[in-house]
Short mmCIF file of C-alpha atoms and ligand atoms in Angstrom, two decimals:
data_model
loop_
_atom_site.label_atom_id
_atom_site.label_comp_id
_atom_site.label_asym_id
_atom_site.label_seq_id
_atom_site.Cartn_x
_atom_site.Cartn_y
_atom_site.Cartn_z
CA MET A 29 23.23 -3.39 1.94
CA ASP A 30 21.33 -4.40 -0.73
CA ILE A 31 17.82 -4.05 -0.91
CA ALA A 32 14.76 -5.15 -3.62
CA LEU A 33 11.63 -4.70 -3.46
CA TYR A 34 9.80 -7.86 -4.55
CA TYR A 35 6.46 -5.78 -6.36
CA ALA A 36 3.07 -6.21 -7.95
CA PRO A 37 1.39 -2.99 -10.02
CA ILE A 38 -1.44 -2.13 -8.34
CA THR A 39 -0.64 -3.45 -4.56
CA CYS A 40 0.12 -2.46 -1.56
CA ALA A 41 3.72 -3.31 -3.15
CA LEU A 42 3.52 0.17 -3.77
CA ALA A 43 3.55 1.46 -0.57
CA PRO A 44 7.13 0.89 0.33
CA TYR A 45 7.94 1.91 -3.32
CA ILE A 46 6.98 5.43 -2.13
CA SER A 47 8.80 4.94 0.91
CA LEU A 48 11.76 3.60 -0.09
CA THR A 49 11.92 6.49 -3.26
CA GLU A 50 11.31 9.20 -0.75
CA ALA A 51 14.32 7.66 1.22
CA ASN A 52 16.01 8.10 -1.07
CA ALA A 53 17.39 3.65 -1.00
CA GLU A 54 19.47 2.30 -3.53
CA PHE A 55 16.53 0.15 -4.30
CA GLU A 56 16.11 -2.70 -6.86
CA VAL A 57 12.53 -3.77 -8.13
CA ARG A 58 11.75 -7.01 -8.44
CA PRO A 59 8.25 -6.80 -11.01
CA LEU A 60 5.85 -9.60 -10.06
CA ASN A 61 2.88 -11.20 -13.02
CA PHE A 62 0.24 -11.69 -10.46
CA ARG A 63 -1.56 -12.53 -14.12
CA LYS A 64 0.87 -15.31 -14.33
CA GLN A 65 0.49 -16.18 -10.57
CA GLN A 66 4.47 -15.20 -10.96
CA ASN A 67 3.81 -14.78 -7.31
CA LYS A 68 2.50 -18.35 -6.69
CA SER A 69 6.07 -19.71 -8.64
CA ALA A 70 7.84 -22.71 -6.55
CA GLU A 71 10.90 -20.20 -6.79
CA TYR A 72 8.71 -17.14 -5.04
CA LEU A 73 6.93 -19.50 -2.35
CA LYS A 74 10.34 -20.30 -1.05
CA ILE A 75 10.65 -17.27 -0.31
CA ASN A 76 7.60 -16.24 0.49
CA PRO A 77 5.37 -19.06 1.79
CA LYS A 78 3.00 -16.39 1.82
CA HIS A 79 2.31 -15.83 -2.17
CA LYS A 80 2.04 -11.62 -1.44
CA VAL A 81 3.74 -8.84 -2.14
CA PRO A 82 5.19 -6.62 -0.61
CA LEU A 83 8.36 -8.47 0.24
CA LEU A 84 11.70 -6.37 0.82
CA VAL A 85 15.14 -8.66 0.75
CA VAL A 86 18.29 -6.79 2.50
CA ASP A 87 21.06 -8.84 2.18
CA GLY A 88 19.57 -11.97 1.13
CA GLU A 89 16.92 -12.10 4.17
CA ALA A 90 13.78 -11.97 3.54
CA LEU A 91 10.75 -9.47 5.33
CA THR A 92 7.35 -9.62 5.02
CA GLU A 93 4.22 -7.46 5.88
CA SER A 94 4.14 -3.87 5.03
CA THR A 95 3.57 -2.18 8.44
CA ALA A 96 7.67 -4.82 8.67
CA ILE A 97 8.83 -3.65 6.02
CA GLN A 98 8.16 1.15 6.90
CA ILE A 99 9.70 0.26 9.83
CA TRP A 100 12.76 -1.12 8.44
CA ILE A 101 13.16 1.49 6.05
CA ALA A 102 11.80 4.73 8.54
CA ARG A 103 15.03 3.37 10.95
CA ASN A 104 17.81 2.56 8.21
CA PHE A 105 16.96 6.13 6.09
CA PRO A 106 16.36 8.67 9.34
CA GLN A 107 17.11 11.52 7.68
CA ALA A 108 13.99 10.85 5.22
CA ASN A 109 12.02 11.24 7.97
CA LEU A 110 9.45 8.41 7.31
CA LEU A 111 8.19 7.48 10.76
CA PRO A 112 7.07 11.41 13.59
CA SER A 113 10.66 11.81 16.38
CA ASP A 114 8.82 11.78 18.86
CA PRO A 115 8.10 8.44 20.45
CA TRP A 116 3.96 8.60 20.96
CA GLN A 117 3.75 9.85 18.05
CA GLU A 118 5.80 7.74 15.68
CA LEU A 119 3.12 4.86 18.17
CA LYS A 120 0.51 6.35 16.01
CA ALA A 121 2.56 5.75 12.90
CA ILE A 122 2.10 2.46 13.76
CA SER A 123 -0.54 2.61 14.83
CA LEU A 124 -1.28 3.55 11.11
CA PHE A 125 0.09 1.30 9.61
CA SER A 126 -1.94 -1.77 11.07
CA TRP A 127 -4.90 0.34 10.29
CA CYS A 128 -4.85 0.39 6.76
CA SER A 129 -2.99 -3.50 6.43
CA SER A 130 -5.27 -5.12 8.67
CA GLY A 131 -8.80 -2.78 8.53
CA ILE A 132 -9.02 -1.28 5.54
CA HIS A 133 -7.46 -3.56 2.82
CA PRO A 134 -9.43 -6.55 3.97
CA TYR A 135 -12.01 -4.83 2.77
CA LEU A 136 -10.70 -3.70 -0.62
CA SER A 137 -9.52 -7.19 -1.13
CA ARG A 138 -13.43 -8.78 -0.49
CA ILE A 139 -14.48 -6.35 -3.32
CA ASN A 140 -12.30 -6.73 -5.46
CA ASN A 141 -12.65 -10.62 -5.45
CA THR A 142 -15.71 -11.72 -3.29
CA ALA A 143 -16.06 -15.12 -4.70
CA LYS A 144 -12.17 -15.44 -1.91
CA VAL A 145 -14.61 -15.43 1.20
CA CYS A 146 -18.22 -15.50 -0.05
CA ASP A 147 -19.32 -18.80 -2.53
CA VAL A 148 -22.75 -18.55 -1.36
CA ALA A 149 -24.57 -18.19 -5.09
CA ASP A 150 -25.10 -14.68 -5.81
CA ALA A 151 -23.38 -13.66 -2.77
CA ALA A 152 -21.38 -11.56 -4.40
CA ASP A 153 -23.04 -7.87 -4.23
CA SER A 154 -23.89 -8.28 -1.09
CA VAL A 155 -20.09 -8.83 0.37
CA ARG A 156 -18.97 -5.20 -1.85
CA LYS A 157 -22.09 -3.65 -0.12
CA TYR A 158 -20.84 -4.87 3.47
CA ALA A 159 -17.28 -3.34 2.51
CA LEU A 160 -18.58 -1.02 1.09
CA GLU A 161 -19.83 0.43 4.70
CA ALA A 162 -16.83 -0.94 6.20
CA LEU A 163 -15.17 1.26 3.99
CA THR A 164 -16.97 4.04 3.46
CA GLU A 165 -16.54 4.46 7.74
CA CYS A 166 -12.69 4.19 8.05
CA PHE A 167 -12.41 7.16 4.31
CA GLU A 168 -15.34 9.53 7.60
CA ILE A 169 -12.36 9.06 9.99
CA ALA A 170 -9.48 9.33 8.49
CA ASP A 171 -11.54 12.32 6.72
CA ASP A 172 -11.43 13.72 10.65
CA MET A 173 -7.71 12.95 11.05
CA LEU A 174 -6.79 14.67 8.37
CA ALA A 175 -8.87 17.32 9.16
CA GLY A 176 -6.54 21.31 8.77
CA HIS A 177 -3.59 19.31 7.68
CA ASP A 178 -2.13 18.32 4.82
CA TYR A 179 -0.43 15.29 6.02
CA PHE A 180 -1.84 12.49 9.12
CA PHE A 181 1.20 13.92 10.53
CA ASP A 182 2.84 17.41 10.95
CA ASN A 183 5.38 16.91 7.62
CA PHE A 184 4.91 14.28 5.24
CA THR A 185 5.87 10.36 6.65
CA ALA A 186 5.24 6.92 5.55
CA PRO A 187 1.34 5.53 6.45
CA ASP A 188 0.43 8.41 3.77
CA GLY A 189 1.94 6.72 0.97
CA HIS A 190 -0.17 3.49 2.75
CA PHE A 191 -3.10 6.13 2.94
CA PHE A 192 -2.27 6.49 -0.48
CA TRP A 193 -1.79 3.02 -1.88
CA CYS A 194 -5.69 2.51 -0.08
CA CYS A 195 -7.46 5.62 -1.53
CA ARG A 196 -6.09 4.93 -5.11
CA ARG A 197 -7.76 0.73 -5.06
CA ALA A 198 -10.80 2.33 -4.29
CA THR A 199 -10.39 5.16 -6.47
CA GLN A 200 -10.14 1.53 -8.71
CA PHE A 201 -13.49 0.10 -7.93
CA ASP A 202 -15.26 3.55 -8.16
CA ILE A 203 -15.28 4.32 -5.26
CA ASP A 204 -16.04 8.26 -5.11
CA LEU A 205 -14.15 9.57 -2.67
CA SER A 206 -14.73 12.89 -3.66
CA GLY A 207 -17.52 13.31 -0.28
CA TRP A 208 -14.84 13.15 2.16
CA LYS A 209 -12.80 16.60 1.32
CA ASN A 210 -10.26 15.54 3.26
CA VAL A 211 -8.95 12.49 2.06
CA ALA A 212 -9.40 13.68 -2.07
CA ALA A 213 -7.34 15.74 -1.14
CA HIS A 214 -4.93 14.59 0.82
CA PHE A 215 -4.66 11.78 -2.12
CA ASP A 216 -4.74 14.86 -5.10
CA ARG A 217 -1.83 16.02 -2.21
CA MET A 218 0.02 12.52 -3.23
CA HIS A 219 0.07 12.60 -6.25
CA THR A 220 1.75 16.12 -6.87
CA ARG A 221 4.92 14.11 -4.97
CA ALA A 222 8.10 13.01 -6.78
CA SER A 223 7.97 9.77 -5.28
CA VAL A 224 4.71 8.89 -6.09
CA LYS A 225 4.82 10.42 -9.89
CA LYS A 226 8.28 8.10 -10.27
CA LEU A 227 5.94 5.05 -8.87
CA LEU A 228 2.70 6.45 -11.65
CA ALA A 229 5.07 6.42 -14.69
CA PHE A 230 7.72 2.53 -13.50
CA GLU A 231 3.93 0.64 -12.60
CA LYS A 232 3.19 1.83 -16.29
CA GLU A 233 6.13 1.33 -17.71
CA THR A 234 5.55 -2.64 -15.64
CA GLN A 235 2.63 -2.74 -16.80
CA ALA A 236 3.38 -2.26 -20.66
CA THR A 237 6.49 -4.49 -20.26
CA PHE A 238 4.00 -7.49 -18.81
CA ALA A 239 1.67 -6.56 -21.97
CA ALA A 240 4.24 -7.01 -24.21
CA ALA A 241 5.03 -10.31 -22.83
CA ALA A 242 1.84 -12.14 -22.87
N1 LIG B 301 -1.57 -7.84 5.26
C1 LIG B 301 -0.23 -8.57 4.39
C2 LIG B 301 -1.37 -8.21 2.44
C3 LIG B 301 -0.03 -8.44 1.49
C4 LIG B 301 -0.75 -8.05 0.55
O1 LIG B 301 -2.53 -8.53 0.48
N2 LIG B 301 -1.15 -7.68 -0.82
C5 LIG B 301 -1.66 -8.23 -1.94
C6 LIG B 301 -1.66 -7.73 -3.17
S1 LIG B 301 -2.12 -6.31 -2.39
C7 LIG B 301 -0.93 -10.30 -2.90
O2 LIG B 301 -0.05 -9.91 -3.01
N3 LIG B 301 -1.80 -10.65 -2.86
C8 LIG B 301 -2.13 -12.17 -3.86
C9 LIG B 301 -1.99 -12.84 -3.19
O3 LIG B 301 -2.99 -13.35 -2.01
O4 LIG B 301 -1.68 -14.12 -3.68
C10 LIG B 301 0.74 -7.07 3.43
O5 LIG B 301 0.02 -5.73 4.72
O6 LIG B 301 2.20 -6.43 3.13
#
């Protein structure tokens, strides 16, 4: 099986990288330089008209959307236990992926690029304020979910990686996680995993390669 992950540093494509690494999968990473708009190149748009990452290509077949990609990885590497085995818990894990990608991520995007969602003059601070309020609510909910647990389920599962990315992106916008003790502890715990260490080293390497080519 030929697996390629289209990825860009900083982005939510970090999450499937973690899952593939946890699964011990052999996969090729194809990094895109967003600063050079490689995600909008004719070549990339041909395989992903959404111009986003992550994109997983398996034996030439492309799959978009983090939730679908994560489920594909979990199904194809069952020994990695990337989803809970109990059917109800499995659905709760899928619900968690969806929440990360459609309930949390959009607010992070609004903070990242206020102009993308509102072009009213001087509205940027207001967009940021409301996004931050929504994110605060999300982190409070996640904090309750994580109370008394190291991970969202009995052991590490793929949604932990997706939520880790949400937290990391938040810290890059100077959102202080320390007020949500369980979230902050989860974030620290994730940094101790070999998959996350490998991911962060790979990101650094990729950023250096992009900088050298600039
Ligand atoms: N719903 C998608 C969202 C993916 C997404 O928004 N990716 C961002 C990076 S975090 C992206 O590629 N943005 C580039 C663009 O929109 O042109 C998913 O969960 O996979």
